[in-house]
Amino acid sequence: MKRNEKIDVLRGWAIILVVFGHCMEYASGHEFFSVNGIYNNLIFKVIYSFHMPLFACISGWLFGSTIEKYASFDIIRRKAESLIIPIASWITLWMLLNAGLSIIRGNIDFAAWVKGWFGMFLTNFWFLWAIFVCMLLVVVVHHFFGDNIGIYLLSIAGMLVIPDSEVFAGGGGAGTKFLYPFFVSVYLMRIHKVDLAEKVYRYKVIICIAFIVLLGLYQFDTYIYVSGFDIYGNLSWVQYIGYDLQRYGIGCAGSAIMLLVVWKFYRQNLIHKIISAIGRESIGIYILSSKIISGVCYSVFKAERVNYILDIILTVGILVICHAAIYIIKKVPLANKMLLGGI
């Protein structure tokens, strides 16, 4: 089947926003980061209100096609190979580097190394864990309950009472529970042949107004990273549900606006071909950029404020470096399979 280049362009813009948002977050200085100054920035709020929900929506849409082609347990195997093996491989490389440094210093502790490996494996690359668990849950409901909408609603409601956890990073914590409704909603639209672009275009004015209103209400506690997803924190359960509904609303509205913009202005020109190429490598860029940005930017840059010019330059540079690295990795089949999941 021919690739839908509009989907690739949408994924391209999504990963660009992810990288730019991470540059804003990690290249603004230690003190600015530690006092959460970045969370009050309007552009940061706009990006973080929908960029990961947009990825979850795209993943849910594409998964609707995948589940029609393969048997349920074959899907689990394939997705474990493409998502979980790269997590394990990158963590192993990172831990081997640390082990080498420990050997040089003469203080290697094998038991601590193994414990550290499992700890990092279960708490890194949260988005990959989240998407894998979303897919796993959908496969279960699809296989055993025939995609019963009532079961999906019960599973979403049940996540409110399951305590957030760091286990599986996004998989066992707030990340999956936050992204799961977006993934499921668009997946169901795909399998029921809903013309999503037509629906968004029909209600575009309402969607834009909703996004502006919800953005105006967006505050520090609205961030999923701050308040979490479950109802067991310092706030009342009514407040937590209110935040969850607000996050769903603005995440859907922001994702719909991005869909509308891409579908409206898509042209087969050089710019969109570049964005499409970025979108096709979005998972690899997410994996590589996560370590580059968090490891290098946070250590090097100490501006203690947002510098948009620096963030744009860093974003472009990181995208180029990641694309070049992915190109090289794909030249070696084993490396491609282990580090990028064979994508």
Coordinates of C-alpha atoms in Angstrom, one line a residue:
M1 CA 0.0 0.0 0.0
K2 CA 1.3 3.5 -0.9
R3 CA 2.3 5.6 2.1
N4 CA 0.0 8.5 2.9
E5 CA 2.5 11.4 2.7
K6 CA 0.1 13.7 4.6
I7 CA 0.4 11.4 7.6
D8 CA 4.2 11.5 7.3
V9 CA 4.0 15.3 7.2
L10 CA 1.8 15.4 10.3
R11 CA 4.3 13.1 12.1
G12 CA 7.1 15.3 10.9
W13 CA 5.6 18.4 12.4
A14 CA 4.8 16.5 15.6
I15 CA 8.4 15.3 16.1
I16 CA 9.7 18.8 15.2
L17 CA 7.5 20.2 18.0
V18 CA 8.8 17.5 20.4
V19 CA 12.4 18.3 19.7
F20 CA 11.8 22.1 19.8
G21 CA 9.9 21.7 23.1
H22 CA 12.6 19.6 24.6
C23 CA 15.2 22.2 23.5
M24 CA 13.2 24.9 25.2
E25 CA 13.0 22.8 28.3
Y26 CA 16.6 21.6 28.6
A27 CA 18.6 24.4 27.0
S28 CA 17.2 27.2 29.2
G29 CA 19.5 26.7 32.2
H30 CA 19.5 24.6 35.4
E31 CA 17.9 27.3 37.6
F32 CA 15.2 28.2 35.1
F33 CA 14.5 24.5 34.7
S34 CA 14.5 23.7 38.5
V35 CA 12.0 26.4 39.4
N36 CA 9.8 25.3 36.5
G37 CA 10.0 28.7 34.8
I38 CA 9.6 27.0 31.4
Y39 CA 6.1 25.8 32.4
N40 CA 4.9 29.4 32.4
N41 CA 6.0 30.1 28.9
L42 CA 3.1 30.5 26.4
I43 CA 4.7 28.8 23.5
F44 CA 5.8 25.9 25.7
K45 CA 2.2 25.6 27.0
V46 CA 0.9 25.5 23.4
I47 CA 3.3 22.8 22.3
Y48 CA 3.0 20.6 25.4
S49 CA -0.8 20.8 25.4
F50 CA -1.1 18.6 22.4
H51 CA 2.3 17.3 20.9
M52 CA 2.2 13.9 22.6
P53 CA -1.6 13.4 22.2
L54 CA -1.0 14.2 18.5
F55 CA 1.5 11.3 18.3
A56 CA -0.9 9.0 20.2
C57 CA -3.7 9.9 17.7
I58 CA -1.5 9.2 14.7
S59 CA -0.3 5.9 16.3
G60 CA -3.9 4.9 17.0
W61 CA -4.9 5.7 13.4
L62 CA -2.1 3.7 11.9
F63 CA -2.7 0.8 14.3
G64 CA -6.3 0.6 13.0
S65 CA -4.7 -0.5 9.7
T66 CA -2.2 -2.8 11.4
I67 CA -4.8 -4.8 13.3
E68 CA -6.6 -5.6 10.1
K69 CA -3.5 -7.2 8.6
Y70 CA -2.0 -9.4 11.3
A71 CA -3.1 -11.8 14.0
S72 CA -3.3 -10.4 17.5
F73 CA -0.3 -12.2 19.0
D74 CA 1.8 -11.6 15.8
I75 CA 1.1 -7.9 16.4
I76 CA 2.4 -8.1 19.9
R77 CA 5.6 -9.8 18.8
R78 CA 6.2 -7.3 16.0
K79 CA 5.6 -4.3 18.2
A80 CA 7.8 -5.7 20.9
E81 CA 10.6 -6.0 18.3
S82 CA 10.1 -2.5 17.0
L83 CA 9.6 -0.7 20.3
I84 CA 11.0 -2.7 23.3
I85 CA 14.1 -4.1 21.7
P86 CA 15.5 -0.6 20.9
I87 CA 14.8 0.5 24.5
A88 CA 16.8 -2.5 25.8
S89 CA 19.6 -2.0 23.3
W90 CA 20.1 1.7 24.0
I91 CA 20.0 1.2 27.7
T92 CA 22.6 -1.6 27.4
L93 CA 24.9 0.6 25.4
W94 CA 24.5 3.4 27.9
M95 CA 25.1 1.0 30.8
L96 CA 28.2 -0.6 29.1
L97 CA 29.7 2.9 28.8
N98 CA 29.1 3.5 32.5
A99 CA 30.6 0.1 33.3
G100 CA 33.7 0.9 31.3
L101 CA 34.1 4.2 33.2
S102 CA 33.6 2.3 36.5
I103 CA 36.2 -0.3 35.5
I104 CA 38.7 2.5 34.8
R105 CA 37.9 4.0 38.2
G106 CA 38.2 0.6 39.8
N107 CA 34.8 0.5 41.4
I108 CA 32.7 -1.8 39.2
D109 CA 29.8 -3.5 41.1
F110 CA 28.1 -6.1 38.9
A111 CA 25.0 -6.5 41.1
A112 CA 24.5 -2.7 41.1
W113 CA 25.0 -2.6 37.3
V114 CA 22.3 -5.2 36.7
K115 CA 19.9 -3.5 39.1
G116 CA 20.7 -0.2 37.4
W117 CA 20.1 -1.7 33.9
F118 CA 16.6 -2.9 34.9
G119 CA 15.8 0.4 36.6
M120 CA 16.8 2.4 33.4
F121 CA 15.1 -0.1 31.1
L122 CA 11.8 0.3 32.9
T123 CA 11.9 4.1 33.3
N124 CA 13.4 5.5 30.1
F125 CA 11.8 6.3 26.7
W126 CA 8.4 6.7 28.3
F127 CA 6.6 7.4 25.0
L128 CA 7.7 4.1 23.5
W129 CA 6.5 2.2 26.6
A130 CA 3.2 4.2 26.5
I131 CA 2.5 3.4 22.9
F132 CA 3.4 -0.3 23.4
V133 CA 1.1 -0.7 26.3
C134 CA -1.7 1.2 24.5
M135 CA -1.3 -1.2 21.6
L136 CA -1.2 -4.2 23.9
L137 CA -4.5 -3.1 25.6
V138 CA -6.2 -2.5 22.3
V139 CA -5.1 -6.0 21.0
V140 CA -6.6 -7.6 24.2
V141 CA -9.9 -5.8 23.8
H142 CA -10.0 -6.4 20.0
H143 CA -9.2 -10.1 20.4
F144 CA -11.3 -11.0 23.4
F145 CA -14.2 -8.4 23.3
G146 CA -14.5 -7.6 19.6
D147 CA -13.6 -3.9 20.1
N148 CA -16.5 -3.4 22.5
I149 CA -16.7 0.4 23.2
G150 CA -18.1 -0.3 26.6
I151 CA -15.0 -2.2 27.6
Y152 CA -12.8 0.6 26.3
L153 CA -14.7 3.1 28.4
L154 CA -14.4 0.9 31.4
S155 CA -10.6 0.6 30.9
I156 CA -10.3 4.4 30.6
A157 CA -12.3 5.0 33.7
G158 CA -10.4 2.3 35.5
M159 CA -7.1 4.1 34.9
L160 CA -8.3 6.9 37.1
V161 CA -8.2 4.7 40.2
I162 CA -5.0 2.8 39.3
P163 CA -2.1 4.6 41.2
D164 CA 0.5 6.3 39.0
S165 CA 3.8 4.4 38.9
E166 CA 7.3 4.9 37.5
V167 CA 7.3 1.2 36.4
F168 CA 7.5 1.0 32.6
A169 CA 7.9 4.8 32.7
G170 CA 4.9 5.9 30.7
G171 CA 3.7 2.3 30.5
G172 CA 2.8 1.9 34.2
G173 CA 2.5 5.6 35.1
A174 CA 0.6 8.7 34.1
G175 CA 2.0 8.6 30.5
T176 CA 0.0 5.7 29.2
K177 CA -3.1 6.6 31.1
F178 CA -2.9 10.0 29.6
L179 CA -2.3 8.9 26.0
Y180 CA -4.6 5.8 26.0
P181 CA -7.9 7.7 25.3
F182 CA -6.4 9.5 22.4
F183 CA -5.0 6.3 20.9
V184 CA -8.3 4.4 21.4
S185 CA -10.5 7.1 20.1
V186 CA -8.7 7.6 16.8
Y187 CA -8.2 3.8 16.5
L188 CA -12.0 3.3 16.8
M189 CA -12.6 6.1 14.2
R190 CA -10.3 4.3 11.8
I191 CA -11.8 0.9 12.1
H192 CA -15.3 2.4 11.8
K193 CA -14.3 4.2 8.6
V194 CA -14.9 7.7 10.1
D195 CA -13.7 10.5 7.8
L196 CA -11.7 12.3 10.5
A197 CA -10.5 15.2 8.3
E198 CA -14.1 15.9 7.2
K199 CA -15.3 16.0 10.8
V200 CA -12.5 18.3 11.8
Y201 CA -13.2 20.6 8.9
R202 CA -16.9 20.7 9.6
Y203 CA -16.4 21.8 13.3
K204 CA -13.2 23.8 12.8
V205 CA -14.5 27.0 14.3
I206 CA -15.7 25.2 17.5
I207 CA -12.4 23.4 17.7
C208 CA -10.3 26.6 17.5
I209 CA -12.5 28.4 20.1
A210 CA -12.2 25.4 22.4
F211 CA -8.4 25.3 22.1
I212 CA -8.1 29.1 22.8
V213 CA -10.4 28.8 25.9
L214 CA -8.7 25.7 27.3
L215 CA -5.3 27.3 26.7
G216 CA -6.4 30.3 28.7
L217 CA -7.3 27.9 31.6
Y218 CA -3.9 26.0 31.3
Q219 CA -1.9 26.4 34.4
F220 CA 1.0 24.8 36.3
D221 CA -1.0 21.9 37.7
T222 CA -2.5 21.1 34.3
Y223 CA 0.7 19.6 33.1
I224 CA 0.5 15.8 33.3
Y225 CA 4.2 15.8 34.6
V226 CA 3.1 17.9 37.6
S227 CA -0.3 16.7 38.8
G228 CA -0.1 13.1 37.3
F229 CA -3.2 11.2 36.2
D230 CA -4.7 9.3 39.2
I231 CA -6.9 10.8 41.9
Y232 CA -4.6 10.2 44.9
G233 CA -2.5 13.4 45.2
N234 CA -2.9 16.5 47.3
L235 CA -5.8 17.8 45.3
S236 CA -9.5 16.7 45.4
W237 CA -10.6 13.9 43.1
V238 CA -12.9 16.5 41.4
Q239 CA -9.9 18.7 40.6
Y240 CA -8.0 15.7 39.2
I241 CA -10.8 14.7 36.9
G242 CA -11.2 18.3 35.9
Y243 CA -7.5 18.5 34.9
D244 CA -7.8 15.2 33.0
L245 CA -10.9 16.4 31.1
Q246 CA -9.1 19.7 30.3
R247 CA -6.0 17.8 29.0
Y248 CA -8.2 15.6 26.9
G249 CA -10.1 18.6 25.5
I250 CA -7.0 20.7 24.6
G251 CA -5.1 17.6 23.4
C252 CA -7.9 16.7 21.0
A253 CA -8.4 20.3 19.8
G254 CA -4.7 20.9 19.3
S255 CA -4.3 17.7 17.4
A256 CA -7.3 18.5 15.3
I257 CA -6.0 21.9 14.4
M258 CA -2.7 20.4 13.3
L259 CA -4.6 17.9 11.1
L260 CA -6.6 20.7 9.6
V261 CA -3.5 22.9 8.9
V262 CA -1.5 20.0 7.3
W263 CA -4.5 18.8 5.2
K264 CA -5.2 22.4 4.1
F265 CA -1.7 23.5 3.2
Y266 CA -0.2 20.2 2.0
R267 CA 1.5 20.5 -1.3
Q268 CA 4.0 18.1 -3.0
N269 CA 6.9 20.5 -2.8
L270 CA 10.4 20.4 -1.3
I271 CA 9.5 21.7 2.1
H272 CA 6.8 19.1 2.6
K273 CA 9.1 16.3 1.2
I274 CA 11.6 17.3 3.9
I275 CA 9.0 17.3 6.6
S276 CA 7.7 14.0 5.4
A277 CA 11.2 12.5 5.5
I278 CA 11.5 13.7 9.1
G279 CA 8.1 12.1 9.9
R280 CA 9.1 8.8 8.5
E281 CA 12.0 8.7 10.9
S282 CA 10.1 10.1 13.9
I283 CA 10.6 7.1 16.2
G284 CA 14.4 7.1 15.5
I285 CA 14.6 10.8 16.0
Y286 CA 12.7 10.5 19.3
I287 CA 15.1 7.8 20.6
L288 CA 18.3 9.6 19.5
S289 CA 17.2 13.2 20.4
S290 CA 16.1 12.2 23.9
K291 CA 19.6 11.4 24.9
I292 CA 21.2 14.3 22.9
I293 CA 18.9 16.9 24.4
S294 CA 18.7 15.7 28.0
G295 CA 22.4 14.7 28.2
V296 CA 24.1 17.5 26.3
C297 CA 21.8 20.5 26.2
Y298 CA 21.1 20.4 30.0
S299 CA 24.8 20.2 30.8
V300 CA 26.1 22.8 28.3
F301 CA 23.6 25.6 28.1
K302 CA 23.0 27.9 31.2
A303 CA 21.1 30.9 29.8
E304 CA 18.5 30.8 32.6
R305 CA 15.9 31.9 30.2
V306 CA 14.3 30.8 26.9
N307 CA 16.4 31.7 23.9
Y308 CA 14.2 31.0 20.8
I309 CA 17.0 31.6 18.3
L310 CA 19.2 29.1 20.1
D311 CA 16.3 26.6 20.4
I312 CA 15.6 26.8 16.7
I313 CA 19.3 26.3 15.8
L314 CA 19.5 23.4 18.2
T315 CA 16.3 21.9 16.8
V316 CA 17.6 22.0 13.2
G317 CA 21.1 20.7 14.3
I318 CA 19.6 17.8 16.3
L319 CA 17.3 16.8 13.5
V320 CA 20.2 16.8 11.0
I321 CA 22.4 14.8 13.4
C322 CA 19.6 12.3 14.1
H323 CA 18.8 11.9 10.4
A324 CA 22.4 11.3 9.6
A325 CA 22.8 8.8 12.4
I326 CA 19.6 6.9 11.4
Y327 CA 20.9 6.8 7.8
I328 CA 24.2 5.2 9.0
I329 CA 22.5 2.8 11.4
K330 CA 20.1 1.6 8.7
K331 CA 23.1 0.6 6.6
V332 CA 23.8 -2.2 9.1
P333 CA 20.8 -4.6 9.3
L334 CA 21.5 -5.9 12.8
A335 CA 22.1 -2.3 14.1
N336 CA 18.9 -1.2 12.5
K337 CA 16.9 -4.0 14.1
M338 CA 18.5 -3.6 17.6
L339 CA 18.6 0.2 17.8
L340 CA 15.7 1.3 15.6
G341 CA 13.4 -1.7 15.7
G342 CA 13.9 -2.4 12.0
I343 CA 11.8 0.6 11.1

